Amino acid sequence: AVALLRIAVAAADAIPVDGAQRKEFVLNAIGLLFDEVADWCIPTLAWPVWLIVRPAMRQLLLMIASGAIESLLPLVRKVAA
């Protein structure tokens, strides 16, 4: 899983924009991926609970992704150098 994150961060680092725009682009992509995939992963019986906790889970995922980008980007750049 960490190797996949490193590949994703290295790919994001190759986007030719400045850091803040790059991070915003990546977080938007992660949010879109969550919106497309998350509902399919929840069993039908759990839908009532899922509808309540979904917004909080999305925010939690975006915060985790933001932290992962910040922590893995220096590692990826150091390995590439």
Short mmCIF file of C-alpha atoms in Angstrom, two decimals:
data_model
loop_
_atom_site.label_atom_id
_atom_site.label_comp_id
_atom_site.label_asym_id
_atom_site.label_seq_id
_atom_site.Cartn_x
_atom_site.Cartn_y
_atom_site.Cartn_z
CA ALA A 1 0.00 0.00 0.00
CA VAL A 2 2.85 2.38 0.80
CA ALA A 3 4.52 1.59 -2.53
CA LEU A 4 1.29 2.45 -4.34
CA LEU A 5 1.08 5.72 -2.42
CA ARG A 6 4.66 6.53 -3.37
CA ILE A 7 3.88 5.90 -7.04
CA ALA A 8 0.79 8.10 -6.81
CA VAL A 9 2.72 10.90 -5.09
CA ALA A 10 5.52 10.65 -7.66
CA ALA A 11 2.94 10.94 -10.44
CA ALA A 12 1.37 13.94 -8.72
CA ASP A 13 4.82 15.52 -8.36
CA ALA A 14 5.20 15.34 -12.14
CA ILE A 15 2.17 17.59 -12.71
CA PRO A 16 3.58 20.90 -14.04
CA VAL A 17 1.89 23.31 -11.59
CA ASP A 18 2.92 24.86 -8.28
CA GLY A 19 2.56 23.01 -4.98
CA ALA A 20 -0.76 24.38 -3.74
CA GLN A 21 -2.52 23.81 -7.05
CA ARG A 22 -1.01 20.33 -7.32
CA LYS A 23 -2.25 19.39 -3.86
CA GLU A 24 -5.72 20.78 -4.63
CA PHE A 25 -5.80 18.81 -7.90
CA VAL A 26 -4.83 15.57 -6.14
CA LEU A 27 -7.34 16.07 -3.33
CA ASN A 28 -10.10 16.77 -5.86
CA ALA A 29 -9.18 13.57 -7.70
CA ILE A 30 -9.30 11.60 -4.43
CA GLY A 31 -12.68 13.12 -3.60
CA LEU A 32 -14.05 12.16 -7.01
CA LEU A 33 -12.69 8.63 -6.61
CA PHE A 34 -14.38 8.37 -3.20
CA ASP A 35 -17.66 9.63 -4.64
CA GLU A 36 -17.56 7.03 -7.42
CA VAL A 37 -16.40 3.99 -5.44
CA ALA A 38 -17.46 4.33 -1.81
CA ASP A 39 -21.18 3.71 -2.28
CA TRP A 40 -20.49 0.42 -4.06
CA CYS A 41 -18.42 -0.86 -1.11
CA ILE A 42 -21.20 -0.58 1.47
CA PRO A 43 -23.61 -3.49 2.03
CA THR A 44 -27.28 -2.71 1.47
CA LEU A 45 -28.19 -3.27 5.10
CA ALA A 46 -25.69 -0.60 6.18
CA TRP A 47 -27.05 2.12 3.87
CA PRO A 48 -29.05 4.00 6.53
CA VAL A 49 -25.94 4.36 8.68
CA TRP A 50 -23.75 5.05 5.65
CA LEU A 51 -25.92 7.97 4.56
CA ILE A 52 -25.33 9.57 7.95
CA VAL A 53 -21.57 8.96 8.22
CA ARG A 54 -20.62 9.36 4.53
CA PRO A 55 -19.81 13.12 4.66
CA ALA A 56 -17.64 12.64 7.74
CA MET A 57 -15.86 9.67 6.16
CA ARG A 58 -15.17 11.71 3.02
CA GLN A 59 -13.65 14.52 5.07
CA LEU A 60 -11.59 12.04 7.08
CA LEU A 61 -10.29 10.45 3.88
CA LEU A 62 -9.33 13.86 2.46
CA MET A 63 -7.50 14.80 5.68
CA ILE A 64 -5.60 11.51 5.66
CA ALA A 65 -4.74 11.97 1.98
CA SER A 66 -3.55 15.52 2.61
CA GLY A 67 -1.25 14.32 5.38
CA ALA A 68 0.01 11.45 3.23
CA ILE A 69 0.86 13.85 0.41
CA GLU A 70 2.75 16.13 2.80
CA SER A 71 4.70 13.28 4.39
CA LEU A 72 5.45 11.19 1.30
CA LEU A 73 6.40 13.96 -1.11
CA PRO A 74 9.78 14.68 0.55
CA LEU A 75 10.51 10.93 0.67
CA VAL A 76 9.71 10.48 -3.01
CA ARG A 77 11.84 13.48 -3.96
CA LYS A 78 14.75 12.22 -1.82
CA VAL A 79 14.62 8.75 -3.41
CA ALA A 80 14.41 10.24 -6.91
CA ALA A 81 17.44 12.46 -6.32
#
